[in-house]
Short mmCIF file of C-alpha atoms and ligand atoms in Angstrom, two decimals:
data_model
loop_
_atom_site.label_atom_id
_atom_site.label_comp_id
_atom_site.label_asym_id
_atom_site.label_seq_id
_atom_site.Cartn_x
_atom_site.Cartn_y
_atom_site.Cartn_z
CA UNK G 1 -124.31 103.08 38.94
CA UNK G 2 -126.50 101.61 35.85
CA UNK G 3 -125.70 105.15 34.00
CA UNK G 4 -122.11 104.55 34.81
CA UNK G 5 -121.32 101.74 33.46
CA UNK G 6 -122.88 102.30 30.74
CA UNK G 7 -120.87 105.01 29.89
CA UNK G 8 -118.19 103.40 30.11
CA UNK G 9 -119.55 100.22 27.86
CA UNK G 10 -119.92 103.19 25.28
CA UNK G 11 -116.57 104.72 25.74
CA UNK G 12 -115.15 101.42 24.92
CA UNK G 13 -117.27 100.89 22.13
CA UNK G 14 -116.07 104.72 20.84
CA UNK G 15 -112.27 103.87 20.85
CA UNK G 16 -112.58 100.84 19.41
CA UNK G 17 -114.47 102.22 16.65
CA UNK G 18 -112.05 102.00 13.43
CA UNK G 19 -111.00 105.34 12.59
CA UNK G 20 -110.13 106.15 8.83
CA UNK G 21 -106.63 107.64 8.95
CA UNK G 22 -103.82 107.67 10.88
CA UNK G 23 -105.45 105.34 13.77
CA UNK G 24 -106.36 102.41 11.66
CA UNK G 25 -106.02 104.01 8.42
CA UNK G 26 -105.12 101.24 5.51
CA UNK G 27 -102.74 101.42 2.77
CA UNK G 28 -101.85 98.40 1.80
CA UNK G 29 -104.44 98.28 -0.91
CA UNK G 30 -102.65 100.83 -2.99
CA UNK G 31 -100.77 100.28 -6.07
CA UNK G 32 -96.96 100.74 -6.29
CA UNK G 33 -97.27 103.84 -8.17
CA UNK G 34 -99.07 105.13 -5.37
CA UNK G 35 -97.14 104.17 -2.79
CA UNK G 36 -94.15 105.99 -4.63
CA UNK G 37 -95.87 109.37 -5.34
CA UNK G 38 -97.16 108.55 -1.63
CA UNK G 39 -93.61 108.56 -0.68
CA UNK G 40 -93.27 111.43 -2.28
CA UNK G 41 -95.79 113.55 -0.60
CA UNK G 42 -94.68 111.82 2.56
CA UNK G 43 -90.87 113.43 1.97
CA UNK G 44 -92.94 117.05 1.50
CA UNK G 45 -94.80 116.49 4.49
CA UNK G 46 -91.91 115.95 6.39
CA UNK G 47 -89.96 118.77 4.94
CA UNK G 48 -93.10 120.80 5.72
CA UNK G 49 -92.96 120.20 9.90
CA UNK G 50 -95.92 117.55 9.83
CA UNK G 51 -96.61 114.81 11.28
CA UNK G 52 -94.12 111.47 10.68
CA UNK G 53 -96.41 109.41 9.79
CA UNK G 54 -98.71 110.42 6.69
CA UNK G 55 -102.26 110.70 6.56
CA UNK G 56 -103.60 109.04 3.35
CA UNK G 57 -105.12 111.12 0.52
CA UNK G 58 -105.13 108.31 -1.68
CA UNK G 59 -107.97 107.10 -0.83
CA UNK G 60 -110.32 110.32 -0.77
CA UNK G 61 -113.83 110.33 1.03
CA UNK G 62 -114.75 113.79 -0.27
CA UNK G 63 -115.45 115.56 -3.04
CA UNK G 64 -112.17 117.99 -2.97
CA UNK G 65 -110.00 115.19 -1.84
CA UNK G 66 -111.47 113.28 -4.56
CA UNK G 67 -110.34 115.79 -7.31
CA UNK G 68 -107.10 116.82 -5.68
CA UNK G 69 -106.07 112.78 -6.16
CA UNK G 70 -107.53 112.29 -9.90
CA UNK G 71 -105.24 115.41 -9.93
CA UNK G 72 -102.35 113.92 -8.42
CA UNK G 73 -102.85 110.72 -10.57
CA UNK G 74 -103.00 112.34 -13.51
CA UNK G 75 -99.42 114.58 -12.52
CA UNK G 76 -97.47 111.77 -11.80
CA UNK G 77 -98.92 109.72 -14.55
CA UNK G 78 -97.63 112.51 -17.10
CA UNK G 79 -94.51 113.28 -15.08
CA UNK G 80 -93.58 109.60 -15.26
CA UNK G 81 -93.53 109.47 -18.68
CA UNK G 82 -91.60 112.20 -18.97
CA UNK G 83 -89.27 110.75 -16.75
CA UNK G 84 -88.96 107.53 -18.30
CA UNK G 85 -89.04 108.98 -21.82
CA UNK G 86 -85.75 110.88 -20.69
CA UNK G 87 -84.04 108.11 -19.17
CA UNK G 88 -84.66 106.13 -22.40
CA UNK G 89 -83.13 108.53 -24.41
CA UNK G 90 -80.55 109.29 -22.48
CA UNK G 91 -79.55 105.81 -22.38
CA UNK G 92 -79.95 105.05 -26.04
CA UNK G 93 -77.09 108.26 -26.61
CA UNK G 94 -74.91 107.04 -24.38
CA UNK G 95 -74.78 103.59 -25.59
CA UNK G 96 -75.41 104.57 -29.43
CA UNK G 97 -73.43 107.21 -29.39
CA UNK G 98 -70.28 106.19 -26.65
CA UNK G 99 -66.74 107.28 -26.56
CA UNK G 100 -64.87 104.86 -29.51
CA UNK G 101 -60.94 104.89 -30.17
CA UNK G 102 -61.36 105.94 -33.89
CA UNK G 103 -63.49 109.00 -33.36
CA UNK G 104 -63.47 112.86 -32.35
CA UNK G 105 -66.48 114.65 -31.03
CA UNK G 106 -68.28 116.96 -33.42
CA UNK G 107 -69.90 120.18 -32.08
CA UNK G 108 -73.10 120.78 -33.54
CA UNK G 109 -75.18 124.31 -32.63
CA UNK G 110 -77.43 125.94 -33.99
CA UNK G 111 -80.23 123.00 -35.28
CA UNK G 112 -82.90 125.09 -35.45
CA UNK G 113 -85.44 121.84 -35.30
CA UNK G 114 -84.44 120.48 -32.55
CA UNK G 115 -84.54 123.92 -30.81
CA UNK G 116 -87.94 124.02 -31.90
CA UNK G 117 -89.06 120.73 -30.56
CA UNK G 118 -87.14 120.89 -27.16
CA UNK G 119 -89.09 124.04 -26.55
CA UNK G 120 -92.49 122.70 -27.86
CA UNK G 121 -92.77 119.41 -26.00
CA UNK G 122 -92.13 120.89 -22.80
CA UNK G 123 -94.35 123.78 -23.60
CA UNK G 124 -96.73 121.66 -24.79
CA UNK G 125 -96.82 119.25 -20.85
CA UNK G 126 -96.63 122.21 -19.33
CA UNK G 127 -100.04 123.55 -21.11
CA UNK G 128 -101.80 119.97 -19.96
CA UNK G 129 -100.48 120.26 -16.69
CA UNK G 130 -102.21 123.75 -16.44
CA UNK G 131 -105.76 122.97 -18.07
CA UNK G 132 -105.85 119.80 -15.75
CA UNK G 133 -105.13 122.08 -12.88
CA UNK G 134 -107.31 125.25 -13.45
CA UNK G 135 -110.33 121.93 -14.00
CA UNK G 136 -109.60 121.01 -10.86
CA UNK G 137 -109.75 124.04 -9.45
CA UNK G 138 -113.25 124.91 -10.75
CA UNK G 139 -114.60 121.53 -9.64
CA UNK G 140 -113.05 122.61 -6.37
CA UNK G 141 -115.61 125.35 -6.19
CA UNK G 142 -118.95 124.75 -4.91
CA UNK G 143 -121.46 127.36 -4.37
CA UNK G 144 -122.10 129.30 -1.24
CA UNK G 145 -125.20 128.67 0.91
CA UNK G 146 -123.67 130.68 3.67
CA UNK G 147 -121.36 128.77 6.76
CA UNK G 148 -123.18 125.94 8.45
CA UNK G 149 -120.90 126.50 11.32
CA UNK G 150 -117.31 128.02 11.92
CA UNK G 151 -113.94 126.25 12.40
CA UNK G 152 -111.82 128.31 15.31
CA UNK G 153 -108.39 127.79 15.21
CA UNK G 154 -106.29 127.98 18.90
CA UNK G 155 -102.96 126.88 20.25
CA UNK G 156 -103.89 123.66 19.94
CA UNK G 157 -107.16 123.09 20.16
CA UNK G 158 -110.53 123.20 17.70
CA UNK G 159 -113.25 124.71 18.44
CA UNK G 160 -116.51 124.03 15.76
CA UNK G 161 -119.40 126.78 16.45
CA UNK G 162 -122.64 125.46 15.85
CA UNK G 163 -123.91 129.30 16.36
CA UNK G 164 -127.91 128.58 14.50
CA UNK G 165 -128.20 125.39 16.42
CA UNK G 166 -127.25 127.36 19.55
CA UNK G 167 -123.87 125.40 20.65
CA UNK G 168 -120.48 125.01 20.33
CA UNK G 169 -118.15 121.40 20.57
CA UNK G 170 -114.02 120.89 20.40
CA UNK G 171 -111.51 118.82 18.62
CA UNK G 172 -114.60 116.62 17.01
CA UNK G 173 -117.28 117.15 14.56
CA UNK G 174 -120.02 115.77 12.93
CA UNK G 175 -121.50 116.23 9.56
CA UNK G 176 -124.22 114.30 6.89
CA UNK G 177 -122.99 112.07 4.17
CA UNK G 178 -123.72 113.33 0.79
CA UNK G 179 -124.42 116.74 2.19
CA UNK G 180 -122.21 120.15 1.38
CA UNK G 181 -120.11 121.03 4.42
CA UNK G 182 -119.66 124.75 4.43
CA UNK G 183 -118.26 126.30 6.98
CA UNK G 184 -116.12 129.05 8.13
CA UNK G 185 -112.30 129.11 9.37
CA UNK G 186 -111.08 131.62 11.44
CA UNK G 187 -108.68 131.84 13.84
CA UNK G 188 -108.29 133.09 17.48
CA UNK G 189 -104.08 133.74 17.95
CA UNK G 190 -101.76 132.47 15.25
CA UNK G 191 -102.05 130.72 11.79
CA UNK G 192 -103.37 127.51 11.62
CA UNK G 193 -104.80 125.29 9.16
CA UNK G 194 -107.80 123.14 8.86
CA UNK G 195 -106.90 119.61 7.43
CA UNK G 196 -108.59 116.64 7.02
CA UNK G 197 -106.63 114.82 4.21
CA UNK G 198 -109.44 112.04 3.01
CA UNK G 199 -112.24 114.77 2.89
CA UNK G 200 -110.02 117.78 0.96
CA UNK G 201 -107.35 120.52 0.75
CA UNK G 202 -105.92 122.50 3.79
CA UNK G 203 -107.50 125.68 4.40
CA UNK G 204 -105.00 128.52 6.49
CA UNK G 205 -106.73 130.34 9.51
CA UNK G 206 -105.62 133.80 9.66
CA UNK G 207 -106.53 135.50 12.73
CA UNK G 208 -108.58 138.53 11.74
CA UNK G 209 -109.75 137.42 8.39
CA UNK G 210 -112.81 134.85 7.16
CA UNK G 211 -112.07 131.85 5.24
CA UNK G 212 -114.03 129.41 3.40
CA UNK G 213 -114.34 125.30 3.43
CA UNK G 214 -116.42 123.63 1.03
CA UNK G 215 -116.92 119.88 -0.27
CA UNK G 216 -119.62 116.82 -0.11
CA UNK G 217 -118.32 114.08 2.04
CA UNK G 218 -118.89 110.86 0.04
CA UNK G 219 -118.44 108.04 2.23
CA UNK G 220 -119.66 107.81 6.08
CA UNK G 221 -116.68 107.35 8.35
CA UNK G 222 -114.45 108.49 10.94
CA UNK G 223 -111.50 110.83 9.69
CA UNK G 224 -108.58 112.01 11.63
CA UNK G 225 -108.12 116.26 10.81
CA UNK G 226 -105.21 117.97 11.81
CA UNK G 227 -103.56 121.44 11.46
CA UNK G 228 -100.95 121.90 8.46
CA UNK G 229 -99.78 125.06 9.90
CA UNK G 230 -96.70 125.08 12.20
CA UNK G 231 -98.78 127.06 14.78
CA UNK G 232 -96.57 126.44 17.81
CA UNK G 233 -95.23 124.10 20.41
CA UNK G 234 -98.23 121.67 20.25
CA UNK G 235 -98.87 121.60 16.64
CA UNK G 236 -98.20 118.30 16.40
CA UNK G 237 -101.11 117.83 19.39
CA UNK G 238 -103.70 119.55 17.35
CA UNK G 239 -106.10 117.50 15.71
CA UNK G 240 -109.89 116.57 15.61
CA UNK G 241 -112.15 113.76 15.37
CA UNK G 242 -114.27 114.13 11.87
CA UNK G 243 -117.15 111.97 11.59
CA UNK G 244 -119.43 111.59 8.43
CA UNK G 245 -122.87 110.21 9.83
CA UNK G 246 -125.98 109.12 7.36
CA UNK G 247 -128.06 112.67 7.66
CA UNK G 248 -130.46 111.03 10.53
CA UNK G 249 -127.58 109.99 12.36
CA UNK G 250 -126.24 113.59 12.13
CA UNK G 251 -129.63 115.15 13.20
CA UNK G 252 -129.38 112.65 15.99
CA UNK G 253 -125.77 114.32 16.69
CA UNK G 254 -127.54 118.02 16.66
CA UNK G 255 -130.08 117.29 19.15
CA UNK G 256 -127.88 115.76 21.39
CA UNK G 257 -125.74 118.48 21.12
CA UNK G 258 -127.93 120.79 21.25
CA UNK G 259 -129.13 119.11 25.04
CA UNK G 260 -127.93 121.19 27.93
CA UNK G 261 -125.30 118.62 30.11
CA UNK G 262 -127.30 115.85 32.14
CA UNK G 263 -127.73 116.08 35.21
CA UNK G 264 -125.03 113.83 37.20
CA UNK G 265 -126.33 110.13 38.36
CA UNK G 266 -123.54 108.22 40.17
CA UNK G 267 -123.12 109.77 43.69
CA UNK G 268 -119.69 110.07 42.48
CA UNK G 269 -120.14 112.62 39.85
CA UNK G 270 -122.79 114.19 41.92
CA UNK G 271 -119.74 114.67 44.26
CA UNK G 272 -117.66 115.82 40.96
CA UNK G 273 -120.14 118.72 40.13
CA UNK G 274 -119.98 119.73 43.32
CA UNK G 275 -116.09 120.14 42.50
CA UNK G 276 -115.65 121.64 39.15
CA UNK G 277 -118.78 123.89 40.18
CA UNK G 278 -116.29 125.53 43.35
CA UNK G 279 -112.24 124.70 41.93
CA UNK G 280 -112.04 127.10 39.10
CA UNK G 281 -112.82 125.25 35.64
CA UNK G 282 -115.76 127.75 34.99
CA UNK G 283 -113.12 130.39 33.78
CA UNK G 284 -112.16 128.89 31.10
CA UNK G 285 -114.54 126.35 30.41
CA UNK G 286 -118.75 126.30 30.04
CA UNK G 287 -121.20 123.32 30.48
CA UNK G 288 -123.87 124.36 29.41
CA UNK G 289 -127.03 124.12 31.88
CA UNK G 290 -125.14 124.60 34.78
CA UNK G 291 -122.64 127.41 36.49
CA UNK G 292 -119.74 127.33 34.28
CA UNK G 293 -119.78 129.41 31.36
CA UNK G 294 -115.99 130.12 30.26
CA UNK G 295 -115.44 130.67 26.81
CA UNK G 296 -111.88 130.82 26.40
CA UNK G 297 -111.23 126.64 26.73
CA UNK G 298 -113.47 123.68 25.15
CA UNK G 299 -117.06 123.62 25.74
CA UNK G 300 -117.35 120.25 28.02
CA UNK G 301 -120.87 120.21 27.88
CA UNK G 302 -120.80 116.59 26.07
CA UNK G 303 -117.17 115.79 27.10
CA UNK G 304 -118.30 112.47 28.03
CA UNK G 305 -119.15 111.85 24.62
CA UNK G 306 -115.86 112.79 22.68
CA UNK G 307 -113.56 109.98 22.01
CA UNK G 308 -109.98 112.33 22.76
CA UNK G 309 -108.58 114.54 24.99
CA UNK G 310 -106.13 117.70 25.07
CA UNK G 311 -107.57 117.83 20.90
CA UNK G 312 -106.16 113.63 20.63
CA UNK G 313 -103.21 114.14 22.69
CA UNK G 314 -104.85 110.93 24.53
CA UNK G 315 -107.49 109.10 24.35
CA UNK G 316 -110.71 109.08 26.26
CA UNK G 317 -110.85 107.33 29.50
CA UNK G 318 -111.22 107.34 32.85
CA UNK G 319 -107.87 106.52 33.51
CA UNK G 320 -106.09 109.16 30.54
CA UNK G 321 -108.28 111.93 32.43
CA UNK G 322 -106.94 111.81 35.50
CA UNK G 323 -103.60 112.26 34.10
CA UNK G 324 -104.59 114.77 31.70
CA UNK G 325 -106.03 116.80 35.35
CA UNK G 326 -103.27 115.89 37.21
CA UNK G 327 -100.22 117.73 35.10
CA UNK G 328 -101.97 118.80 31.61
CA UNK G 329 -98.28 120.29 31.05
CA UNK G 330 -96.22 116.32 31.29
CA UNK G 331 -98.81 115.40 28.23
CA UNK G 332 -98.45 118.54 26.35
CA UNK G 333 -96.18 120.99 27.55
CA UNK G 334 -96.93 125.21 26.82
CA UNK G 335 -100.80 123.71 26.39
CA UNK G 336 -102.85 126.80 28.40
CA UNK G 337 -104.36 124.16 30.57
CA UNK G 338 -103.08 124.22 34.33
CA UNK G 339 -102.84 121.81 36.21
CA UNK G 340 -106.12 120.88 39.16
CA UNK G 341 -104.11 120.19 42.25
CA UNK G 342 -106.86 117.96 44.41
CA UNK G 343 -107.03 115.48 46.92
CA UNK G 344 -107.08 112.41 44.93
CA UNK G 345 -110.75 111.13 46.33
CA UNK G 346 -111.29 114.91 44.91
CA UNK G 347 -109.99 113.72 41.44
CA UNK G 348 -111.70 110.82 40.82
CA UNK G 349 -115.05 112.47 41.47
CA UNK G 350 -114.14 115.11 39.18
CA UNK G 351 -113.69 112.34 36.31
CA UNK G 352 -116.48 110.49 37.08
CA UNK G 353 -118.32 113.87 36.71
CA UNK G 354 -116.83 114.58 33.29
CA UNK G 355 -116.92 111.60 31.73
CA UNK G 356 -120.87 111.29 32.53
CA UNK G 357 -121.28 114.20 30.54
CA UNK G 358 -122.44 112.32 27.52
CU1 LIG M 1 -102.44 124.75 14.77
CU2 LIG M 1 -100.52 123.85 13.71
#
């Protein structure tokens, strides 16, 4: 009973951890200017079949988010002047050069200067605009030491393969501050793509074919990543917990992780593994250490221990996993998980189970 409630102390703790982002994300900070070009990028998300409400890249906790927004900054900085430079003008000749009684318009054609300098200036942004952005590209890559782990993309759900450390975790991650992340993206069905807008770019995941992430996260935190890729009915339900621990808080993480599941303490989860051991869940789903060893859902092993469920479509708690069980297809409809029809006693035990797997 001890074990249980603590568990449960620590799942409130977990949820009421500030997460950097969309769940508790700040914005308020920024400048004007930002909030316009924010706007902006907002509109193109929008336009682009993401999410409503937009993640915040202006304030960048890795090293490729950090050069994609000095890259931004600098755009819009050039772009305004631009702007305003032609609104000025344009002004000044309509007010210098307005409609009056006395006068006829003049055709002019053929001013070979101002040909020449109309095709210059432009020419001229347009060369910035492209040194600035083939910089940022090199700065965007970082040597290869080889994947640390790989990234699997599914309708909707994340799997991260920790293959040298011998396991695998869903719809959260962990990695160490001031450390490269490299890592592999792949994907299992259709396209996705790997997102997580304070740390860097998107990155597609094209079933059949290998690609590559790579940046230092700067700043420890928690980070909300999501897929960019219209990837299906639940696209909007696909999205992972990224954490940035200080490197002994990440080896902490590993070892942990690298634990097969505990051994259940309350009588009702003893009851619970006695359930999920005889109602099915093994063929899709593995904890590791005991009789279930699916591969084709999430790796529960330390489901106890992740703050969301259904890859965020609800929080983590007691009280969200017994809905999730009892009709995974009312939270997120077309998800693969069916539902567990059980006696509710039945139910309960199996949550109690679950959520002791810490
Ligand atoms: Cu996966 Cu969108």
């Amino acid at each position: 009973m001890m074990r249980a409630a603590g568990s449960e102390a620590r799942g409130r703790e977990r949820v009421s951890q500030p997460v950097e982002g969309r769940w508790g994300g700040n914005a308020r900070r920024a400048g004007v200017p930002v909030l316009l070009a924010g706007l902006a990028l907002g509109i193109g998300l929008l336009a682009a079949g993401c999410a409503a409400d937009q993640p915040d890249i202006f304030r960048a906790r890795g090293s490729a988010g950090e050069e994609i927004r000095q890259l931004a900054v600098q755009i819009f900085i050039i772009l305004s002047v631009v702007l305003i430079t032609v609104w000025a003008l344009l002004a000044y000749v309509i007010v210098r050069y307005r409609k009056r009684p006395e006068s006829e318009a003049s055709e002019t054609r053929g001013n070979l200067k101002i040909e020449i300098v109309w095709t210059l200036i432009p020419a001229a942004i347009i060369v910035v605009l492209f040194i600035l952005t083939v910089r940022t590209t090199q700065n965007l890559a970082l040597p290869d030491p080889g994947a640390q782990f790989t990234v699997v993309g599914h309708q909707w759900w994340w799997e991260f393969d920790f293959a040298d450390e011998g396991f695998a975790t869903a719809n959260e991650v962990h990695v160490a501050a001031r450390r490269q992340v490299s890592a592999d993206v792949v994907s299992t069905d259709v396209i996705h793509s790997f997102w997580v807008p304070q740390m860097g770019g998107k990155v597609d995941m094209i079933p059949g074919h290998v690609n590559k992430v790579a940046f230092v996260p700067l700043k420890e935190g928690r980070y909300l990543g999501e897929c960019s890729e219209f990837c299906g009915a639940q696209h909007g339900k696909m999205r992972f917990l990224f954490v940035v621990d200080s490197p002994a808080e990440f080896s902490d993480w590993v070892r942990a992780q690298q634990q097969p599941a505990a051994a259940p303490a309350s009588p009702e989860a003893r009851a619970g593994a006695a359930v999920i051991a005889t109602v099915g869940c093994g063929g899709c789903h593995a904890v590791r250490g005991t009789s279930l060893k699916g591969t084709f859902g999430p790796d529960l092993t330390h489901f106890g221990s992740r703050g969301g469920i259904g890859a965020w479509s609800l929080t983590n708690t007691p009280e969200n996993l017994l809905t999730w069980l009892e009709d995974p297809q009312a939270v997120k409809p077309e998800c693969l998980m069916p539902r567990v029809a059980l006696p509710p006693d039945q139910q309960k035990q199996l949550v109690a189970y679950l959520e002791e797997l810490q």
